[in-house]
mmCIF file of C-alpha atoms in Angstrom:
data_model
loop_
_atom_site.group_PDB
_atom_site.id
_atom_site.type_symbol
_atom_site.label_atom_id
_atom_site.label_comp_id
_atom_site.label_asym_id
_atom_site.label_seq_id
_atom_site.Cartn_x
_atom_site.Cartn_y
_atom_site.Cartn_z
ATOM 1 C CA UNK A 1 0.000 0.000 0.000
ATOM 2 C CA UNK A 2 1.398 3.437 -0.909
ATOM 3 C CA UNK A 3 2.641 5.446 2.097
ATOM 4 C CA UNK A 4 0.746 8.435 0.840
ATOM 5 C CA UNK A 5 -2.494 6.504 0.906
ATOM 6 C CA UNK A 6 -4.557 7.805 3.853
ATOM 7 C CA UNK A 7 -5.377 4.192 4.695
ATOM 8 C CA UNK A 8 -1.717 3.201 5.103
ATOM 9 C CA UNK A 9 -0.213 2.697 8.618
ATOM 10 C CA UNK A 10 1.399 5.820 10.051
ATOM 11 C CA UNK A 11 -0.229 8.154 7.530
ATOM 12 C CA UNK A 12 -1.152 11.485 9.134
ATOM 13 C CA UNK A 13 -4.646 12.567 8.140
ATOM 14 C CA UNK A 14 -5.148 16.165 7.051
ATOM 15 C CA UNK A 15 -8.426 16.180 8.904
ATOM 16 C CA UNK A 16 -8.090 18.171 12.195
ATOM 17 C CA UNK A 17 -8.165 16.109 15.365
ATOM 18 C CA UNK A 18 -11.044 16.501 17.815
ATOM 19 C CA UNK A 19 -8.788 18.604 20.050
ATOM 20 C CA UNK A 20 -7.776 20.826 17.145
ATOM 21 C CA UNK A 21 -11.380 21.215 16.062
ATOM 22 C CA UNK A 22 -12.249 22.341 19.574
ATOM 23 C CA UNK A 23 -9.656 25.094 19.354
ATOM 24 C CA UNK A 24 -10.953 26.419 16.033
ATOM 25 C CA UNK A 25 -12.619 29.841 16.155
ATOM 26 C CA UNK A 26 -16.334 29.532 15.371
ATOM 27 C CA UNK A 27 -17.726 31.570 12.492
ATOM 28 C CA UNK A 28 -19.015 34.920 13.709
ATOM 29 C CA UNK A 29 -22.762 35.206 14.192
ATOM 30 C CA UNK A 30 -24.187 37.899 11.955
ATOM 31 C CA UNK A 31 -26.851 40.043 13.590
ATOM 32 C CA UNK A 32 -29.963 39.937 11.393
ATOM 33 C CA UNK A 33 -31.578 42.929 13.105
ATOM 34 C CA UNK A 34 -32.003 46.120 11.072
ATOM 35 C CA UNK A 35 -33.149 48.986 13.347
ATOM 36 C CA UNK A 36 -34.906 50.770 10.470
ATOM 37 C CA UNK A 37 -36.513 47.650 9.045
ATOM 38 C CA UNK A 38 -39.932 45.988 9.349
ATOM 39 C CA UNK A 39 -40.874 43.691 12.236
ATOM 40 C CA UNK A 40 -40.242 40.066 11.329
ATOM 41 C CA UNK A 41 -43.642 38.851 12.560
ATOM 42 C CA UNK A 42 -45.380 41.416 10.331
ATOM 43 C CA UNK A 43 -43.522 40.104 7.283
ATOM 44 C CA UNK A 44 -44.415 36.516 8.174
ATOM 45 C CA UNK A 45 -48.077 37.400 8.632
ATOM 46 C CA UNK A 46 -48.213 39.236 5.306
ATOM 47 C CA UNK A 47 -46.620 36.205 3.644
ATOM 48 C CA UNK A 48 -49.688 34.182 4.681
ATOM 49 C CA UNK A 49 -48.171 32.215 7.579
ATOM 50 C CA UNK A 50 -50.974 32.965 9.990
ATOM 51 C CA UNK A 51 -51.990 35.676 12.423
ATOM 52 C CA UNK A 52 -49.437 38.013 13.962
ATOM 53 C CA UNK A 53 -49.609 35.999 17.200
ATOM 54 C CA UNK A 54 -49.091 32.695 15.361
ATOM 55 C CA UNK A 55 -46.078 34.164 13.590
ATOM 56 C CA UNK A 56 -44.649 35.322 16.898
ATOM 57 C CA UNK A 57 -44.882 31.726 18.114
ATOM 58 C CA UNK A 58 -42.955 30.530 15.036
ATOM 59 C CA UNK A 59 -40.179 32.933 15.976
ATOM 60 C CA UNK A 60 -40.004 32.016 19.672
ATOM 61 C CA UNK A 61 -39.945 28.307 18.757
ATOM 62 C CA UNK A 62 -36.782 28.913 16.720
ATOM 63 C CA UNK A 63 -38.354 27.921 13.419
ATOM 64 C CA UNK A 64 -37.486 31.159 11.603
ATOM 65 C CA UNK A 65 -34.108 32.056 10.131
ATOM 66 C CA UNK A 66 -32.897 35.286 8.545
ATOM 67 C CA UNK A 67 -29.891 34.967 6.254
ATOM 68 C CA UNK A 68 -29.318 31.512 7.729
ATOM 69 C CA UNK A 69 -29.339 32.667 11.365
ATOM 70 C CA UNK A 70 -32.075 31.470 13.739
ATOM 71 C CA UNK A 71 -34.016 34.408 15.142
ATOM 72 C CA UNK A 72 -35.954 34.129 18.404
ATOM 73 C CA UNK A 73 -36.322 37.793 19.376
ATOM 74 C CA UNK A 74 -39.788 39.214 18.720
ATOM 75 C CA UNK A 75 -38.401 42.736 18.374
ATOM 76 C CA UNK A 76 -36.245 41.797 15.390
ATOM 77 C CA UNK A 77 -36.633 44.027 12.344
ATOM 78 C CA UNK A 78 -35.328 43.174 8.898
ATOM 79 C CA UNK A 79 -35.063 44.682 5.442
ATOM 80 C CA UNK A 80 -37.247 42.451 3.218
ATOM 81 C CA UNK A 81 -35.564 43.842 0.103
ATOM 82 C CA UNK A 82 -32.094 42.550 1.032
ATOM 83 C CA UNK A 83 -32.532 39.721 3.568
ATOM 84 C CA UNK A 84 -33.694 36.118 3.111
ATOM 85 C CA UNK A 85 -36.292 34.674 5.469
ATOM 86 C CA UNK A 86 -37.005 30.959 5.897
ATOM 87 C CA UNK A 87 -39.486 29.031 8.044
ATOM 88 C CA UNK A 88 -38.615 25.386 8.789
ATOM 89 C CA UNK A 89 -35.796 25.764 6.202
ATOM 90 C CA UNK A 90 -38.292 26.735 3.498
ATOM 91 C CA UNK A 91 -37.709 30.234 2.033
ATOM 92 C CA UNK A 92 -40.672 32.585 2.052
ATOM 93 C CA UNK A 93 -41.330 35.625 -0.069
ATOM 94 C CA UNK A 94 -40.356 38.494 2.184
ATOM 95 C CA UNK A 95 -41.374 41.096 -0.370
ATOM 96 C CA UNK A 96 -44.962 42.033 0.421
ATOM 97 C CA UNK A 97 -47.620 43.576 -1.742
ATOM 98 C CA UNK A 98 -47.802 46.610 0.531
ATOM 99 C CA UNK A 99 -47.219 50.012 -1.040
ATOM 100 C CA UNK A 100 -45.954 53.089 0.806
ATOM 101 C CA UNK A 101 -45.808 56.371 -1.096
ATOM 102 C CA UNK A 102 -45.085 60.026 -0.400
ATOM 103 C CA UNK A 103 -46.872 62.632 -2.520
ATOM 104 C CA UNK A 104 -46.124 66.347 -2.621
ATOM 105 C CA UNK A 105 -49.659 67.617 -3.139
ATOM 106 C CA UNK A 106 -50.098 70.905 -4.998
ATOM 107 C CA UNK A 107 -52.799 73.403 -4.094
ATOM 108 C CA UNK A 108 -56.024 72.879 -5.999
ATOM 109 C CA UNK A 109 -56.002 69.080 -5.698
ATOM 110 C CA UNK A 110 -58.758 67.176 -3.890
ATOM 111 C CA UNK A 111 -57.574 64.624 -1.338
ATOM 112 C CA UNK A 112 -59.679 61.831 -2.800
ATOM 113 C CA UNK A 113 -59.364 59.212 -5.517
ATOM 114 C CA UNK A 114 -62.207 60.788 -7.493
ATOM 115 C CA UNK A 115 -64.152 64.045 -7.552
ATOM 116 C CA UNK A 116 -67.741 64.448 -8.811
ATOM 117 C CA UNK A 117 -66.992 68.066 -9.737
ATOM 118 C CA UNK A 118 -64.177 67.042 -12.052
ATOM 119 C CA UNK A 119 -61.415 68.757 -10.095
ATOM 120 C CA UNK A 120 -57.911 67.339 -9.989
ATOM 121 C CA UNK A 121 -57.603 64.516 -7.443
ATOM 122 C CA UNK A 122 -55.107 61.884 -6.322
ATOM 123 C CA UNK A 123 -56.057 59.504 -9.120
ATOM 124 C CA UNK A 124 -54.591 61.979 -11.624
ATOM 125 C CA UNK A 125 -51.157 61.317 -10.099
ATOM 126 C CA UNK A 126 -51.554 57.561 -9.504
ATOM 127 C CA UNK A 127 -52.975 56.313 -12.790
ATOM 128 C CA UNK A 128 -50.148 53.821 -13.355
ATOM 129 C CA UNK A 129 -50.589 52.132 -9.969
ATOM 130 C CA UNK A 130 -52.578 48.849 -10.102
ATOM 131 C CA UNK A 131 -53.079 48.638 -6.323
ATOM 132 C CA UNK A 132 -56.127 49.908 -4.450
ATOM 133 C CA UNK A 133 -54.570 52.834 -2.601
ATOM 134 C CA UNK A 134 -55.863 55.324 -0.055
ATOM 135 C CA UNK A 135 -54.493 58.433 1.609
ATOM 136 C CA UNK A 136 -53.378 58.688 5.234
ATOM 137 C CA UNK A 137 -55.277 61.631 6.681
ATOM 138 C CA UNK A 138 -56.170 64.623 4.532
ATOM 139 C CA UNK A 139 -54.979 67.952 3.249
ATOM 140 C CA UNK A 140 -57.641 70.474 2.343
ATOM 141 C CA UNK A 141 -58.087 71.669 -1.242
ATOM 142 C CA UNK A 142 -55.732 74.655 -1.005
ATOM 143 C CA UNK A 143 -53.143 73.152 1.353
ATOM 144 C CA UNK A 144 -49.938 71.835 -0.186
ATOM 145 C CA UNK A 145 -47.268 69.405 0.901
ATOM 146 C CA UNK A 146 -46.680 65.909 2.175
ATOM 147 C CA UNK A 147 -49.428 63.313 1.916
ATOM 148 C CA UNK A 148 -48.792 59.630 2.601
ATOM 149 C CA UNK A 149 -50.529 57.049 0.403
ATOM 150 C CA UNK A 150 -50.657 53.297 1.064
ATOM 151 C CA UNK A 151 -52.676 50.100 0.920
ATOM 152 C CA UNK A 152 -51.650 49.118 4.463
ATOM 153 C CA UNK A 153 -54.875 49.624 6.387
ATOM 154 C CA UNK A 154 -53.467 48.839 9.821
ATOM 155 C CA UNK A 155 -50.621 51.330 9.471
ATOM 156 C CA UNK A 156 -52.953 54.008 8.100
ATOM 157 C CA UNK A 157 -55.421 53.574 10.958
ATOM 158 C CA UNK A 158 -52.710 53.894 13.578
ATOM 159 C CA UNK A 159 -51.081 56.914 11.944
ATOM 160 C CA UNK A 160 -54.379 58.780 12.028
ATOM 161 C CA UNK A 161 -55.640 57.557 15.428
ATOM 162 C CA UNK A 162 -55.377 60.277 18.105
ATOM 163 C CA UNK A 163 -53.935 57.881 20.696
ATOM 164 C CA UNK A 164 -50.646 57.595 18.790
ATOM 165 C CA UNK A 165 -50.229 61.388 18.616
ATOM 166 C CA UNK A 166 -48.335 61.437 15.331
ATOM 167 C CA UNK A 167 -46.981 64.932 14.788
ATOM 168 C CA UNK A 168 -47.347 66.993 11.620
ATOM 169 C CA UNK A 169 -45.219 69.999 10.746
ATOM 170 C CA UNK A 170 -46.521 72.935 8.688
ATOM 171 C CA UNK A 171 -45.100 76.124 7.242
ATOM 172 C CA UNK A 172 -47.768 78.815 7.225
ATOM 173 C CA UNK A 173 -47.513 82.073 5.333
ATOM 174 C CA UNK A 174 -49.780 84.471 7.233
ATOM 175 C CA UNK A 175 -50.703 88.113 7.202
ATOM 176 C CA UNK A 176 -48.354 89.959 9.501
ATOM 177 C CA UNK A 177 -47.457 91.219 11.876
ATOM 178 C CA UNK A 178 -47.923 88.196 14.141
ATOM 179 C CA UNK A 179 -49.120 89.239 17.632
ATOM 180 C CA UNK A 180 -46.412 88.814 20.259
ATOM 181 C CA UNK A 181 -48.608 86.513 22.311
ATOM 182 C CA UNK A 182 -49.691 84.332 19.350
ATOM 183 C CA UNK A 183 -47.187 81.561 20.063
ATOM 184 C CA UNK A 184 -48.072 81.387 23.756
ATOM 185 C CA UNK A 185 -51.801 81.346 23.013
ATOM 186 C CA UNK A 186 -51.449 78.607 20.414
ATOM 187 C CA UNK A 187 -49.342 76.458 22.733
ATOM 188 C CA UNK A 188 -51.720 76.934 25.649
ATOM 189 C CA UNK A 189 -54.770 76.075 23.567
ATOM 190 C CA UNK A 190 -57.472 77.875 21.613
ATOM 191 C CA UNK A 191 -61.172 77.253 22.132
ATOM 192 C CA UNK A 192 -62.684 76.370 18.736
ATOM 193 C CA UNK A 193 -66.224 75.338 17.840
ATOM 194 C CA UNK A 194 -65.274 71.647 18.180
ATOM 195 C CA UNK A 195 -63.216 71.993 21.351
ATOM 196 C CA UNK A 196 -59.829 73.196 22.533
ATOM 197 C CA UNK A 197 -56.865 72.670 20.239
ATOM 198 C CA UNK A 198 -53.206 73.597 20.614
ATOM 199 C CA UNK A 199 -49.878 73.356 18.828
ATOM 200 C CA UNK A 200 -46.873 71.458 20.165
ATOM 201 C CA UNK A 201 -44.426 74.113 18.980
ATOM 202 C CA UNK A 202 -44.483 77.520 17.311
ATOM 203 C CA UNK A 203 -41.562 79.234 15.558
ATOM 204 C CA UNK A 204 -41.462 82.535 13.701
ATOM 205 C CA UNK A 205 -39.263 81.798 10.674
ATOM 206 C CA UNK A 206 -39.431 85.147 8.868
ATOM 207 C CA UNK A 207 -41.278 88.426 9.180
ATOM 208 C CA UNK A 208 -41.640 91.527 7.000
ATOM 209 C CA UNK A 209 -44.299 94.253 6.992
ATOM 210 C CA UNK A 210 -47.621 92.598 6.216
ATOM 211 C CA UNK A 211 -46.148 89.110 5.981
ATOM 212 C CA UNK A 212 -44.838 86.352 8.263
ATOM 213 C CA UNK A 213 -43.682 82.773 7.841
ATOM 214 C CA UNK A 214 -44.409 80.517 10.790
ATOM 215 C CA UNK A 215 -43.618 76.871 11.485
ATOM 216 C CA UNK A 216 -45.991 74.939 13.719
ATOM 217 C CA UNK A 217 -46.006 71.327 14.890
ATOM 218 C CA UNK A 218 -49.184 69.669 16.133
ATOM 219 C CA UNK A 219 -50.654 66.198 16.354
ATOM 220 C CA UNK A 220 -54.324 67.033 15.880
ATOM 221 C CA UNK A 221 -55.894 65.778 12.669
ATOM 222 C CA UNK A 222 -59.074 67.836 12.846
ATOM 223 C CA UNK A 223 -60.402 69.408 9.673
ATOM 224 C CA UNK A 224 -58.610 72.633 8.632
ATOM 225 C CA UNK A 225 -57.159 72.852 12.130
ATOM 226 C CA UNK A 226 -54.105 74.985 11.276
ATOM 227 C CA UNK A 227 -56.122 77.529 9.328
ATOM 228 C CA UNK A 228 -58.725 77.765 12.096
ATOM 229 C CA UNK A 229 -56.086 78.236 14.782
ATOM 230 C CA UNK A 230 -54.421 81.088 12.922
ATOM 231 C CA UNK A 231 -57.798 82.694 12.203
ATOM 232 C CA UNK A 232 -58.450 82.599 15.950
ATOM 233 C CA UNK A 233 -55.299 84.614 16.741
ATOM 234 C CA UNK A 234 -56.007 87.160 13.992
ATOM 235 C CA UNK A 235 -53.433 86.060 11.400
ATOM 236 C CA UNK A 236 -55.278 84.361 8.490
ATOM 237 C CA UNK A 237 -53.274 81.833 6.493
ATOM 238 C CA UNK A 238 -52.468 82.799 2.923
ATOM 239 C CA UNK A 239 -50.474 79.685 2.041
ATOM 240 C CA UNK A 240 -50.020 76.437 3.969
ATOM 241 C CA UNK A 241 -47.555 73.597 3.320
ATOM 242 C CA UNK A 242 -47.192 70.388 5.316
ATOM 243 C CA UNK A 243 -43.451 69.692 5.487
ATOM 244 C CA UNK A 244 -43.377 66.574 7.659
ATOM 245 C CA UNK A 245 -45.665 63.726 8.718
ATOM 246 C CA UNK A 246 -44.328 61.862 11.751
ATOM 247 C CA UNK A 247 -40.749 60.850 10.920
ATOM 248 C CA UNK A 248 -41.145 61.449 7.153
ATOM 249 C CA UNK A 249 -39.964 64.835 5.818
ATOM 250 C CA UNK A 250 -41.025 66.399 2.538
ATOM 251 C CA UNK A 251 -37.400 67.522 1.996
ATOM 252 C CA UNK A 252 -36.607 68.375 -1.639
ATOM 253 C CA UNK A 253 -39.398 66.348 -3.236
ATOM 254 C CA UNK A 254 -40.847 68.301 -6.129
ATOM 255 C CA UNK A 255 -44.464 69.378 -6.111
ATOM 256 C CA UNK A 256 -46.797 66.963 -7.857
ATOM 257 C CA UNK A 257 -44.317 64.087 -7.603
ATOM 258 C CA UNK A 258 -44.946 60.672 -6.047
ATOM 259 C CA UNK A 259 -42.118 58.551 -4.648
ATOM 260 C CA UNK A 260 -41.805 55.198 -2.877
ATOM 261 C CA UNK A 261 -40.799 55.396 0.762
ATOM 262 C CA UNK A 262 -37.451 53.777 1.537
ATOM 263 C CA UNK A 263 -37.390 50.674 3.798
ATOM 264 C CA UNK A 264 -35.907 52.727 6.639
ATOM 265 C CA UNK A 265 -38.733 55.277 6.298
ATOM 266 C CA UNK A 266 -41.377 52.534 6.393
ATOM 267 C CA UNK A 267 -39.619 51.108 9.443
ATOM 268 C CA UNK A 268 -39.669 54.520 11.134
ATOM 269 C CA UNK A 269 -43.429 54.794 10.543
ATOM 270 C CA UNK A 270 -43.951 51.294 11.956
ATOM 271 C CA UNK A 271 -41.875 52.200 14.988
ATOM 272 C CA UNK A 272 -43.873 55.400 15.533
ATOM 273 C CA UNK A 273 -47.111 53.409 15.864
ATOM 274 C CA UNK A 274 -45.540 50.380 17.582
ATOM 275 C CA UNK A 275 -46.101 47.859 14.796
#
C-alpha cells in the first residue's frame, strides 16, 4: 500500500483532530436585526403564515431564520428587500404587496381618488398604480405638501388615530405682523367650535411688513385645524404647506411628484405606531 495513501499505517490525516477542532474559532454570528426595518412577525403574517400571534410563536420556537441565522427575538426588524427569510428551512417571499408612497400635493387638488366636480384629485397622479390605494389623513383643497398614500390599512389607521399622537409639521404664510402673544396662546390652547386645540411648537421663521412665515407642529388631525387656529389669533393663512408627517420629511421632493418610501422610512413609521 502506498505510504501516501490515507489508509496506510502511520499516515497522518489532514483532517483536524477533535482537540484541534475544539480550538478552532467559530464563524461569527451575523446580527440579522435592522433597526430601520420591518418587524419580522409582520412580514411573516403578510406572507400568509398565519396571524401576527401565530407568527410570533414561530419565531419564539426557533423555526425562523434570517440569512441563515435562527431568530428568536420578537423585536427583530429586517429589510425584506435585502434579507432572506425561511421558516422550517423553506424560504418565504419576504417582499410584500404593501405600497408606501409620499406625494407632494399641490394646491387645488382634492384629497380623494375621485371628484364628482371634475377637479384634480389623487387619481390623476396615480394612474399607473394597479393597487387599491388610499391616503393617510387629509390635506384640504388649497393646502400643499406631504401626503402619505398606502394600501396598508393597519398602518394608516394607527397613523391617524389620536392615541398615537403622530406629529405633523406645517409652514404657514400668514398676514403679519404676528401678535407677540400668538405663540403662547397657540401652545396653551385655543377654544374652537369643536373643542380646545393647541400646537406642540411655534416658531417665527421670517417676518416683513404685512407678511410672516411661521412653522408649527401639532398632532391634531381635525379638519382645517391649522387655518382655524391662525384665524383665531387674527393672522389668516395665505399659504399652507405640510413639510413633515411623523418621521417622514417632505425635503426636496418636487411638487406633484410621487415617490416610494425607503425601507428605513417605512420602518420609522412602523416604529412610531408600535407595529
